[in-house]
Coordinates of N, CA and C in Angstrom, one line a residue:
X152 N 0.8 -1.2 0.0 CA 0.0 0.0 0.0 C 0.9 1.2 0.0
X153 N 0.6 2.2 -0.8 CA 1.4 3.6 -0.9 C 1.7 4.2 0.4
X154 N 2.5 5.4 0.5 CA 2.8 5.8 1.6 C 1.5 6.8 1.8
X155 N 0.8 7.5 0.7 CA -0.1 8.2 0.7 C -1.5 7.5 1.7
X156 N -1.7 6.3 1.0 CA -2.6 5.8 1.5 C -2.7 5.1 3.2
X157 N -1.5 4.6 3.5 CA -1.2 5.0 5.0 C -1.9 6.2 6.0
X158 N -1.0 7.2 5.0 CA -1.5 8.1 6.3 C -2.7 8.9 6.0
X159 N -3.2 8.5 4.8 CA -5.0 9.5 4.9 C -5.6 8.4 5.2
X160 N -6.2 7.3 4.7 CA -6.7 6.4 4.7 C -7.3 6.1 6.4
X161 N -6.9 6.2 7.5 CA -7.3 6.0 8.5 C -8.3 7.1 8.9
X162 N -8.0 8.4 8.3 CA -8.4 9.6 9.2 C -10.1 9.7 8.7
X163 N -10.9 10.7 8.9 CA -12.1 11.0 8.6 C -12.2 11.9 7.5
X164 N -13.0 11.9 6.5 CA -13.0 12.7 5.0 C -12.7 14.6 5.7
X165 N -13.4 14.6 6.6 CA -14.3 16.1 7.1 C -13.3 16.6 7.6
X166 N -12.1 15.8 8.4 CA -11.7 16.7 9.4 C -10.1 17.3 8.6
X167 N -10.5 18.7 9.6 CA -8.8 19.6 9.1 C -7.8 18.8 9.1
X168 N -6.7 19.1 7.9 CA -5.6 18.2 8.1 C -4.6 19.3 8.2
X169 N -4.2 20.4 7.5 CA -3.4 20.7 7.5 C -4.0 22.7 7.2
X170 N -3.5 23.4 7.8 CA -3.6 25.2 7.9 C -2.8 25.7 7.7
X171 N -2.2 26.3 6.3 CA -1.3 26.8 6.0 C -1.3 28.1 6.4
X172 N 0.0 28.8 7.0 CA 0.2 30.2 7.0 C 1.0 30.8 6.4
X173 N 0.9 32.1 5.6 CA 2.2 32.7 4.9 C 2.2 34.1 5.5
X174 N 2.9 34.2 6.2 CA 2.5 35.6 7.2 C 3.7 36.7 6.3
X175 N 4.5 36.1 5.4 CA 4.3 37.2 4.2 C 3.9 38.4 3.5
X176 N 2.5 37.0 3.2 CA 1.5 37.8 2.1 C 0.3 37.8 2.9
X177 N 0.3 37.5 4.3 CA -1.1 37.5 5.1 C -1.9 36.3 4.6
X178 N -1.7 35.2 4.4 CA -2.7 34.1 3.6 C -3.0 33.6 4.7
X179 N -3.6 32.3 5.0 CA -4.4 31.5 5.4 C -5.6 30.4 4.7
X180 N -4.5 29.0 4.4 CA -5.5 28.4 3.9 C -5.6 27.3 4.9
X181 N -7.3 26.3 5.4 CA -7.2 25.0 5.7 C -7.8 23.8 4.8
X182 N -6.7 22.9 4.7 CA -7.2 22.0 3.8 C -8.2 20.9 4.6
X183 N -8.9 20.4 4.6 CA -9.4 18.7 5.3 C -8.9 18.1 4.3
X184 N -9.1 16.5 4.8 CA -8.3 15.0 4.5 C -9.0 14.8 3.2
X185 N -10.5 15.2 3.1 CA -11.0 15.6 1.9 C -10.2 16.0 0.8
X186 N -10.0 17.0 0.9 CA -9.6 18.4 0.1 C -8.0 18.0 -0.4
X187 N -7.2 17.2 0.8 CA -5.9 16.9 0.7 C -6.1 15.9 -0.3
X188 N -7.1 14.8 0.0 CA -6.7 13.5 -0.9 C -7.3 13.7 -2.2
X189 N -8.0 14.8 -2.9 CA -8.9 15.4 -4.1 C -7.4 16.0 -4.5
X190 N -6.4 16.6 -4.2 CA -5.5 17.1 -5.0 C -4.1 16.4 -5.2
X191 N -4.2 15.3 -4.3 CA -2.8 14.1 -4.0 C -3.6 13.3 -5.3
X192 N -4.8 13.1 -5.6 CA -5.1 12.3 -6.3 C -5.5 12.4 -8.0
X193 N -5.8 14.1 -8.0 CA -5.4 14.6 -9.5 C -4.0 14.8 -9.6
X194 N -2.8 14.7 -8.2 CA -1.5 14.9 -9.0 C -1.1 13.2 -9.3
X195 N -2.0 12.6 -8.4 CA -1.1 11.0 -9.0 C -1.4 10.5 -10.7
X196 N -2.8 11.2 -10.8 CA -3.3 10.8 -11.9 C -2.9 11.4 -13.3
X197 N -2.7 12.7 -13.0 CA -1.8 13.6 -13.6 C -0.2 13.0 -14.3
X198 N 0.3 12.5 -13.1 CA 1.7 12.0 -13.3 C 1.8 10.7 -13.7
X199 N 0.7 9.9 -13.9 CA 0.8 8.9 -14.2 C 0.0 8.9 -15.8
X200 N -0.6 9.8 -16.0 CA -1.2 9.6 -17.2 C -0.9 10.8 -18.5
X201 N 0.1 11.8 -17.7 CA 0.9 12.4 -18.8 C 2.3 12.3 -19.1
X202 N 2.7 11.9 -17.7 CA 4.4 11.5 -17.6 C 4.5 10.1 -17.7
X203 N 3.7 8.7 -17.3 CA 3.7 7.7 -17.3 C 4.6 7.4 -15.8
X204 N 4.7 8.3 -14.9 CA 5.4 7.6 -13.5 C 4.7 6.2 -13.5
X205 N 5.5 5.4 -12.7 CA 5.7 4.5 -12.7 C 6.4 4.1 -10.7
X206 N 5.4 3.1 -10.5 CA 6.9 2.9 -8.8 C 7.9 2.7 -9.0
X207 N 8.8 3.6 -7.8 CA 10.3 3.9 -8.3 C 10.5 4.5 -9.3
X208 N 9.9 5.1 -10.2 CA 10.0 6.5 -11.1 C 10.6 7.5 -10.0
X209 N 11.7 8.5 -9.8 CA 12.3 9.5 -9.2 C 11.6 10.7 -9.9
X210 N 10.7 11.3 -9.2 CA 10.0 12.9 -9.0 C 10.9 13.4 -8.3
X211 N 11.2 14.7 -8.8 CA 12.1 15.9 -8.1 C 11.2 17.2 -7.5
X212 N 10.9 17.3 -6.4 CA 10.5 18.3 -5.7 C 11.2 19.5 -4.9
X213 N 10.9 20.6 -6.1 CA 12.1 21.3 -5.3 C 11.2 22.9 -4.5
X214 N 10.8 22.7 -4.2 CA 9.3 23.3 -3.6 C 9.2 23.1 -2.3
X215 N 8.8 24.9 -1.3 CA 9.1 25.2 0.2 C 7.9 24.6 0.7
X216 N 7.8 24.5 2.5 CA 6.5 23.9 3.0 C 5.4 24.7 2.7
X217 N 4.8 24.0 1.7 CA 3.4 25.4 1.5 C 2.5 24.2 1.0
X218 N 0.5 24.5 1.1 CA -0.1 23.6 1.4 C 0.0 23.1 -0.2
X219 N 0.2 23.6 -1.6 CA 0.2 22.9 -2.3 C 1.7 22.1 -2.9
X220 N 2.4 22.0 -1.8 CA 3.6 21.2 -1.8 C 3.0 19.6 -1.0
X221 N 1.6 20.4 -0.3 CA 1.5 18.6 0.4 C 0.7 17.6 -0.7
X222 N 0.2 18.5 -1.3 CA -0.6 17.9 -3.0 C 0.4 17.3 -3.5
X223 N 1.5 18.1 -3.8 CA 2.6 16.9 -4.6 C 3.0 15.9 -4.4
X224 N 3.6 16.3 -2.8 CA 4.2 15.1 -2.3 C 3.4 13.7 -2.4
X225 N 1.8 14.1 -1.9 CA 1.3 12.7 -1.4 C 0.9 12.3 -2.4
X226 N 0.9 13.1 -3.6 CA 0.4 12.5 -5.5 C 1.0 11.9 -5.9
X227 N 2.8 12.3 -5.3 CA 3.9 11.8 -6.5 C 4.2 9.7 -5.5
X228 N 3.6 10.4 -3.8 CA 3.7 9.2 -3.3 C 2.6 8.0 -4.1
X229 N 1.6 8.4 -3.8 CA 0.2 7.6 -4.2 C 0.5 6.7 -5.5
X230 N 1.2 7.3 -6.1 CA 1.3 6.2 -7.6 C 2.9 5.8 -7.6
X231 N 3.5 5.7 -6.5 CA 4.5 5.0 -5.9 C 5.6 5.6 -6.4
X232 N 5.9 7.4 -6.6 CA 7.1 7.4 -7.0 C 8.2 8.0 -6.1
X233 N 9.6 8.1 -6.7 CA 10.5 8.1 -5.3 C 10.9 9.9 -5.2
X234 N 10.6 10.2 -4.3 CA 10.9 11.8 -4.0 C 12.5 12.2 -4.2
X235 N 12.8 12.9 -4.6 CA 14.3 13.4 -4.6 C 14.3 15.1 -4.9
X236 N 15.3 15.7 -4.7 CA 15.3 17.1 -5.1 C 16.5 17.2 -6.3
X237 N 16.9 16.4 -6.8 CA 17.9 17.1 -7.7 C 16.7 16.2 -9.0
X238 N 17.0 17.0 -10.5 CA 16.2 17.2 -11.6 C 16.8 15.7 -12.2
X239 N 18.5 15.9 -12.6 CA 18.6 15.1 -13.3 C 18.0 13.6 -13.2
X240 N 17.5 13.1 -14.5 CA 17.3 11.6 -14.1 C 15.7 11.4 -13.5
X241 N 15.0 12.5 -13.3 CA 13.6 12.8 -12.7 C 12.6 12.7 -14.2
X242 N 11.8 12.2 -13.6 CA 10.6 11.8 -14.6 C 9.8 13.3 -14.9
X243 N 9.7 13.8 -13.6 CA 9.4 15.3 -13.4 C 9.9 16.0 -12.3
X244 N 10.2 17.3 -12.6 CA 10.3 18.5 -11.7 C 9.6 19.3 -11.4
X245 N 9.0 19.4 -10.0 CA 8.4 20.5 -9.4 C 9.2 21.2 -9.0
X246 N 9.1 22.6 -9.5 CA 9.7 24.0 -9.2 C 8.2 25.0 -8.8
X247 N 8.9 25.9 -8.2 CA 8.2 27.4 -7.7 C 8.6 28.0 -8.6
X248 N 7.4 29.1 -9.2 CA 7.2 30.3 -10.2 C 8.9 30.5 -10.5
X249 N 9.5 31.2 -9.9 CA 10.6 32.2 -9.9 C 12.2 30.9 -9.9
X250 N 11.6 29.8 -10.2 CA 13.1 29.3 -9.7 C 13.5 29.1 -11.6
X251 N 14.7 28.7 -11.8 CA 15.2 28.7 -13.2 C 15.5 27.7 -13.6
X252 N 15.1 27.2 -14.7 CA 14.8 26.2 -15.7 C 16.3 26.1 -16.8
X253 N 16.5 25.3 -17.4 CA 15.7 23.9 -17.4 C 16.4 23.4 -15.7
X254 N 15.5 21.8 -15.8 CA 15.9 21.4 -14.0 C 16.8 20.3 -14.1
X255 N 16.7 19.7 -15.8 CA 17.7 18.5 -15.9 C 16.7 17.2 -15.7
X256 N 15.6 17.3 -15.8 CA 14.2 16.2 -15.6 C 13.8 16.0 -17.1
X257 N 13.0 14.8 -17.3 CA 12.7 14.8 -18.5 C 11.4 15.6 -18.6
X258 N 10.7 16.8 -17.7 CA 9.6 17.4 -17.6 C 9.5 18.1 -16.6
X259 N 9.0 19.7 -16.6 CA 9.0 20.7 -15.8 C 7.4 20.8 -15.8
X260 N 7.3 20.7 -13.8 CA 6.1 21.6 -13.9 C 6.2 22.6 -12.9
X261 N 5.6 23.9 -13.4 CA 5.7 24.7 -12.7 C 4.5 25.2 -11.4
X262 N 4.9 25.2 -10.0 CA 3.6 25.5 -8.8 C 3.3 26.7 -8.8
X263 N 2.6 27.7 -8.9 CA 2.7 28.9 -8.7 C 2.7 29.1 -6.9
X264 N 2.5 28.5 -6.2 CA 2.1 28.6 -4.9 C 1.2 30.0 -4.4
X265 N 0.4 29.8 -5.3 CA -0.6 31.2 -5.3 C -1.5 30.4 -3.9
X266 N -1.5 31.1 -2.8 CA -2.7 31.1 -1.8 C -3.8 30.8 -2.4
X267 N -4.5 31.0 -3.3 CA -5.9 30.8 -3.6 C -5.9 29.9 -4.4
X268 N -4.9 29.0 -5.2 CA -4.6 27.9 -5.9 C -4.7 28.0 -7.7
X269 N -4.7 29.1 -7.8 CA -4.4 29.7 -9.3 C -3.7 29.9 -10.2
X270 N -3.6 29.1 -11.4 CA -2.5 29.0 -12.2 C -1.6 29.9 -12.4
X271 N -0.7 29.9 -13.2 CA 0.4 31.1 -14.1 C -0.7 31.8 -14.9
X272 N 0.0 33.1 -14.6 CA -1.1 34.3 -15.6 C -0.7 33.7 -16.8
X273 N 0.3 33.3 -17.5 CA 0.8 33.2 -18.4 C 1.1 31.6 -18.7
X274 N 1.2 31.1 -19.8 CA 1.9 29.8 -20.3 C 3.4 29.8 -19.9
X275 N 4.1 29.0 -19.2 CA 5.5 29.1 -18.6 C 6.1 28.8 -19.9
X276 N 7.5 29.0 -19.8 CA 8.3 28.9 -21.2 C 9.0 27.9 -21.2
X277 N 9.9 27.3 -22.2 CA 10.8 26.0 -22.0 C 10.2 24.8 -22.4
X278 N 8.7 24.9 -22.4 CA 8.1 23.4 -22.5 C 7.4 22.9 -21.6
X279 N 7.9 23.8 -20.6 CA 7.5 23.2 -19.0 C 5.7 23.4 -19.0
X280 N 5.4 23.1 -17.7 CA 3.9 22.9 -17.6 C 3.3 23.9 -16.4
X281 N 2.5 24.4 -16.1 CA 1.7 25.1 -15.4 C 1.1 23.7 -14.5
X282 N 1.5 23.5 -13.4 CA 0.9 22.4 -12.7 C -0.8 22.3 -11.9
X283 N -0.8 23.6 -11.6 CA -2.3 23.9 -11.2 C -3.0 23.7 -12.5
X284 N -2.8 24.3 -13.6 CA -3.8 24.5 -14.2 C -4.2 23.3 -15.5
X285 N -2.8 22.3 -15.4 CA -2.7 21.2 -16.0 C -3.9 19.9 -15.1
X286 N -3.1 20.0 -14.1 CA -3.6 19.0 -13.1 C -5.4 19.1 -12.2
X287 N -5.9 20.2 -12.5 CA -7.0 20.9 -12.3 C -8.1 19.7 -13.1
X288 N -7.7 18.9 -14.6 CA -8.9 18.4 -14.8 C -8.3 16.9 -15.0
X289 N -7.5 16.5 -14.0 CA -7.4 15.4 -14.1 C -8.2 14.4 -12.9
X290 N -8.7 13.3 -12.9 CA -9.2 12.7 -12.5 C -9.9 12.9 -10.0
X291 N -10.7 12.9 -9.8 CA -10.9 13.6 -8.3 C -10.3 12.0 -7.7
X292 N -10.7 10.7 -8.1 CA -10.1 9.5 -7.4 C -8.9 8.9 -7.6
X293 N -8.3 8.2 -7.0 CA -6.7 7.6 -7.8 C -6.9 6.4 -7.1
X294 N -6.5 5.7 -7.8 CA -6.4 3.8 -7.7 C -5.6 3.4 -8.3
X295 N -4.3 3.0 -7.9 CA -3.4 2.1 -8.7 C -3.5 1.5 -9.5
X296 N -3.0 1.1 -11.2 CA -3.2 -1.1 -11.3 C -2.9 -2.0 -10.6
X297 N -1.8 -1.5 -9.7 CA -1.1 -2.2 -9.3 C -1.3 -2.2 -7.4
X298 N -1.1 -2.7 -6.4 CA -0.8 -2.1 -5.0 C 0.6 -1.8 -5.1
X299 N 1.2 -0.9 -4.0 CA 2.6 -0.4 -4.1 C 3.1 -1.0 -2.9
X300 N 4.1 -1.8 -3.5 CA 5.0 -2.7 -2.3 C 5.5 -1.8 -1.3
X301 N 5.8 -2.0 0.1 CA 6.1 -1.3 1.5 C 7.9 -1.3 0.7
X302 N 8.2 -2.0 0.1 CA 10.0 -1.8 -0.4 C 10.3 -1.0 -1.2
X303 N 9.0 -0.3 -2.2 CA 9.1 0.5 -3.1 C 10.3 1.9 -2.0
X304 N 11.2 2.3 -2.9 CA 11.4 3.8 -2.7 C 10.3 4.9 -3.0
X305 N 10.4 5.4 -1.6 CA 9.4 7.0 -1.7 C 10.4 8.3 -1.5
X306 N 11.4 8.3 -0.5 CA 12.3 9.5 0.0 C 13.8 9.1 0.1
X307 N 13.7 9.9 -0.9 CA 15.3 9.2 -1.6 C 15.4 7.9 -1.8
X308 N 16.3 6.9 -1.0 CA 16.8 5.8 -0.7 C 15.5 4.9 0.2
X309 N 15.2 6.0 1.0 CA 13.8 5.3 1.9 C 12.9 5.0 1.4
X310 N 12.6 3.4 1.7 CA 11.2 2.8 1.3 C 10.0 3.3 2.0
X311 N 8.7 2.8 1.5 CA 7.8 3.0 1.9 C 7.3 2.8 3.0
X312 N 8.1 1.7 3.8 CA 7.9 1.0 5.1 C 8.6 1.7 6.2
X313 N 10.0 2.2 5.5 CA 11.0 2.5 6.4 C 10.4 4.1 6.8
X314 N 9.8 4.8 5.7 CA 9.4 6.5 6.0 C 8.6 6.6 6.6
X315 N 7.7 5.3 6.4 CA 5.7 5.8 7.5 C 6.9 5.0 8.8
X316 N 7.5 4.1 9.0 CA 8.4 3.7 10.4 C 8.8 4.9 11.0
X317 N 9.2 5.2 10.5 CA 10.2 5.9 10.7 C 9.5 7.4 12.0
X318 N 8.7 7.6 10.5 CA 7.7 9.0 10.7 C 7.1 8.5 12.1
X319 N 6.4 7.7 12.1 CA 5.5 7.0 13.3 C 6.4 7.3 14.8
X320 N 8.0 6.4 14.5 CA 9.0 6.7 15.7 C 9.1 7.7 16.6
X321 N 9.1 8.8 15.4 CA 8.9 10.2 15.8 C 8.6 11.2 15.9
X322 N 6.7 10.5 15.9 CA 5.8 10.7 16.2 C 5.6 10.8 18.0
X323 N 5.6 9.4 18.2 CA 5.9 8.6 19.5 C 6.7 9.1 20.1
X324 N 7.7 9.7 19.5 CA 9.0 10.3 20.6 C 8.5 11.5 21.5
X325 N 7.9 12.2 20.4 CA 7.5 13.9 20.4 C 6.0 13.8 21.0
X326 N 5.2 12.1 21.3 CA 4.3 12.2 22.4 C 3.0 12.9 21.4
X327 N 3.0 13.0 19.9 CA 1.7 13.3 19.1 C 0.7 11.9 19.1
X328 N -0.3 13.0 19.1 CA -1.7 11.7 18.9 C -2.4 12.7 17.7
X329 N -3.5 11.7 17.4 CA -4.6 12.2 16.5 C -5.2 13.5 17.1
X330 N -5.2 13.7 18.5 CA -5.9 14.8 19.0 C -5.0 15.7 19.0
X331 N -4.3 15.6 18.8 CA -3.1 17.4 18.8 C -3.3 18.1 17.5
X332 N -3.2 19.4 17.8 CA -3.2 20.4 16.7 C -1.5 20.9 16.8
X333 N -0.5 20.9 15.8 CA 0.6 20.7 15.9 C 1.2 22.2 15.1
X334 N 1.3 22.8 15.4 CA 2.5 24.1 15.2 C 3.7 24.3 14.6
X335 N 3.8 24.7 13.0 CA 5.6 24.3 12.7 C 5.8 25.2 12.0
X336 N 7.1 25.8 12.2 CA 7.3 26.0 10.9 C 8.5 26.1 10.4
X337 N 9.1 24.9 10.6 CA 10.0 24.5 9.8 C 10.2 24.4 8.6
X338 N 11.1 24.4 7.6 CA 11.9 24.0 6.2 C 11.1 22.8 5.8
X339 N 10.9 22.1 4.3 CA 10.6 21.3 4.3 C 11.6 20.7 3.5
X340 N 13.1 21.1 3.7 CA 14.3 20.9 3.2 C 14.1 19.3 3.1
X341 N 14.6 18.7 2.1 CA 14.4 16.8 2.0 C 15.8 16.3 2.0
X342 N 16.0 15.1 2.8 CA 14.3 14.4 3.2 C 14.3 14.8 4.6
X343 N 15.0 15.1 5.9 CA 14.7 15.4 7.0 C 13.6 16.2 7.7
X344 N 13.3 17.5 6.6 CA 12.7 18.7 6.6 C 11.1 17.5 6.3
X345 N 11.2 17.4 5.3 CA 9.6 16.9 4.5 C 9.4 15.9 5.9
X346 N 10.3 15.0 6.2 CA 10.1 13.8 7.3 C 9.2 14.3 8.7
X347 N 9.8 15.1 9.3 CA 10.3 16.1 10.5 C 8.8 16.9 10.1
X348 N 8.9 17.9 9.4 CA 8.0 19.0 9.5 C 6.6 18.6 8.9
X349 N 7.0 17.4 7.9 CA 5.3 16.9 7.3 C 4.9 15.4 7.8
X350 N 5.3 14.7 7.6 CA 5.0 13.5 7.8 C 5.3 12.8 9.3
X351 N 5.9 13.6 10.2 CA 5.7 13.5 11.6 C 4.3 13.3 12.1
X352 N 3.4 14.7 11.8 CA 2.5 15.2 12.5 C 1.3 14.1 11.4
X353 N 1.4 14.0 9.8 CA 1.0 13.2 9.2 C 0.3 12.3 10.0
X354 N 1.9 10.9 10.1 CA 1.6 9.8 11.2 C 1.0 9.8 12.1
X355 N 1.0 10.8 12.8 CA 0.3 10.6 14.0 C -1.5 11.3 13.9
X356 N -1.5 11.5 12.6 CA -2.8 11.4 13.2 C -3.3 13.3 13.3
X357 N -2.5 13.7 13.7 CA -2.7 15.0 14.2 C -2.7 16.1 13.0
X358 N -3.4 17.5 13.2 CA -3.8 18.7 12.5 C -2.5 19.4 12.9
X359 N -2.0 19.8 11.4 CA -0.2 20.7 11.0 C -0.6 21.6 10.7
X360 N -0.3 23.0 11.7 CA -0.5 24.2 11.4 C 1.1 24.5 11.3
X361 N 0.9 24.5 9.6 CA 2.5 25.3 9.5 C 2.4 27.0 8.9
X362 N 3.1 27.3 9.8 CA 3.4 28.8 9.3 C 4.8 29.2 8.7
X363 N 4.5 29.6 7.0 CA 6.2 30.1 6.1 C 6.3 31.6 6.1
X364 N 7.1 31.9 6.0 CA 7.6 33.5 6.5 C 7.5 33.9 7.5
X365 N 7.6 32.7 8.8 CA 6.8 33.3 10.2 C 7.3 34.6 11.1
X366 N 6.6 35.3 11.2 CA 6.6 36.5 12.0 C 6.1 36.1 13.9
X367 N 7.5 36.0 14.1 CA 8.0 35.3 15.4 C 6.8 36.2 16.2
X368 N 6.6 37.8 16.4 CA 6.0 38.4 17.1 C 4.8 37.9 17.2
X369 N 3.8 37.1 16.4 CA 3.0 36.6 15.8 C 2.3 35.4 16.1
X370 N 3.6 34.4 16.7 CA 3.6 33.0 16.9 C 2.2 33.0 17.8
X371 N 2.2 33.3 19.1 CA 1.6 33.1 20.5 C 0.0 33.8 19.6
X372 N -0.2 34.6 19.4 CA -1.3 34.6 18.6 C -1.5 33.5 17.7
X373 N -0.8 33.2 17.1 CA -1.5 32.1 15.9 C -1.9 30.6 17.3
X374 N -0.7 30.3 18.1 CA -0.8 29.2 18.8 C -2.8 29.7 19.4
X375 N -3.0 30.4 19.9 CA -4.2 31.1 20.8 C -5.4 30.9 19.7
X376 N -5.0 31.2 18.3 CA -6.1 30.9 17.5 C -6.7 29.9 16.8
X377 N -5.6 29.2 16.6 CA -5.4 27.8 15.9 C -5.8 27.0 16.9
X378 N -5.6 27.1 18.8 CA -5.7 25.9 19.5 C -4.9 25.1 19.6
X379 N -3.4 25.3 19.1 CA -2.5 24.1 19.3 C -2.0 23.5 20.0
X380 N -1.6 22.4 20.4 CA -1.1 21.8 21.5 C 0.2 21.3 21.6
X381 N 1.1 21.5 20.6 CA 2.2 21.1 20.4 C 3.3 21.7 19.3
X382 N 4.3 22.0 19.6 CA 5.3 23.0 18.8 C 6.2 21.7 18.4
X383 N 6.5 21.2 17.1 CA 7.7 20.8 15.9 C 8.8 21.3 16.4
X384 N 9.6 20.9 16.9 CA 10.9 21.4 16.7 C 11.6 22.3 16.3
X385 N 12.2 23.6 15.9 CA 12.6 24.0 14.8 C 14.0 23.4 14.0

C-alpha cells in the first residue's frame, strides 16, 4: 500500500488536516483530508497519465513547505514514486514560479504557490507545464493497477515501510496523537525537513499548522487561534 494511503486512509474525509500560514502575504488556507486527498489524487493521476510515473519512477520536488507542496508530495507518493530534489534523471520536476529552468528532468512543472490555488497568468516557457492548471482536470479519485510494495522507494533511498516507520518513531518520541493540533514552521528541506515538518505530524494522526515566512511576534497569537497543543521542533 502507498505511503499516501497509510496516512489518509485512517483519518475522517471532514476533518482539518493541514492550515497553512504565509505571514508574508497575510494568507491562510485550511485544507481537510478531503480536500488533501482530491488534490494528492489529481497529481497521482496527472503524473501517471501524462508522464507515465511509474513505482520507483524518481519525481524531483524542489518546492518550500506550502499547502500545495502537500498535494505533490502525497500524488507523486500515491502512484508509488521516489521523491528526490535534484532534476537530473527525474521523470518530473516540481519547481516554484521564480526558480530557473531547465531542471535537468525529463519534464518541468511549474507551482505557482498562489494562496488561492491559481495558475500562471501566463503559459510558462521551455516546454515546461503550469501544474495547477494542467492537473486541475485530471481525475478527483486515484487507484493504482497495481498495490505499491512497502520496499518500493518514496524519500530518496527510503522505502515506503521504512518512512511511514520511521515518521510514526517520531511521532511517538515527540508524544503526538490524532488529537493534537501541531504548530511548525519549519523547512521542508528533504528528506529530514519533509520527514520532520510533514510526515511526523501526518503519522500521527494529528492537525499541522504550518506557518512560512513566520513572523516570530506573531507565533503566541497564531498558537491562541489555531488551538494548538504542540510545537515541531525548529
Amino acid at each position: 500500500m502507498s505511503l499516501t494511503d497509510e496516512l489518509l486512509r485512517p483519518l475522517p474525509a471532514a476533518r482539518p488536516l493541514i492550515t497553512h500560514y504565509d505571514d508574508q502575504l497575510g494568507s491562510r488556507v485550511e485544507l481537510s483530508v478531503a480536500t488533501t486527498a482530491n488534490w494528492a489524487a489529481k497529481t497521482a493521476n496527472w503524473l501517471t497519465e501524462e508522464f507515465d510515473v511509474e513505482p520507483g519512477d524518481a519525481v524531483a520536488v524542489q518546492l518550500p513547505a506550502h499547502w500545495q507542496t502537500v498535494g505533490v508530495l502525497l500524488g507523486a507518493w500515491w502512484c508509488g514514486a521516489r521523491v528526490v530534489t535534484e532534476g537530473a534523471g527525474a521523470r518530473v520536476a516540481f519547481v516554484g514560479p521564480d526558480d530557473p529552468e531547465p531542471t535537468g528532468a525529463a519534464a518541468t512543472a511549474v507551482v505557482t504557490l498562489d494562496p488561492m490555488g491559481r495558475g500562471l497568468a501566463e503559459p510558462p516557457g521551455g516546454g515546461a507545464f503550469d501544474y495547477l492548471t494542467e492537473s486541475r482536470t485530471a481525475g478527483d479519485q486515484y487507484s493504482p493497477l497495481f498495490p505499491i510494495p512497502g520496499d518500493t522507494a518514496a524519500l530518496f533511498e527510503s522505502t515506503v515501510d521504512e518512512v511511514l516507520a520511521e515518521a510514526r518513531a517520531r511521532a511517538a518520541k515527540l508524544g503526538l496523537t490524532a488529537d493534537d493540533r501541531v504548530l511548525s514552521t519549519r523547512d521542508w528541506s528533504a528528506p529530514e525537513g519533509i520527514l520532520d515538518g510533514l510526515l511526523v505530524p501526518l503519522a500521527a494522526g494529528a492537525h499541522l499548522v504550518h506557518i512560512s515566512n513566520a513572523d516570530q511576534a506573531k507565533l503566541q497569537a497564531r498558537r491562541d487561534a489555531e488551538r494548538t497543543t504542540a510545537d515541531l521542533p525548529a
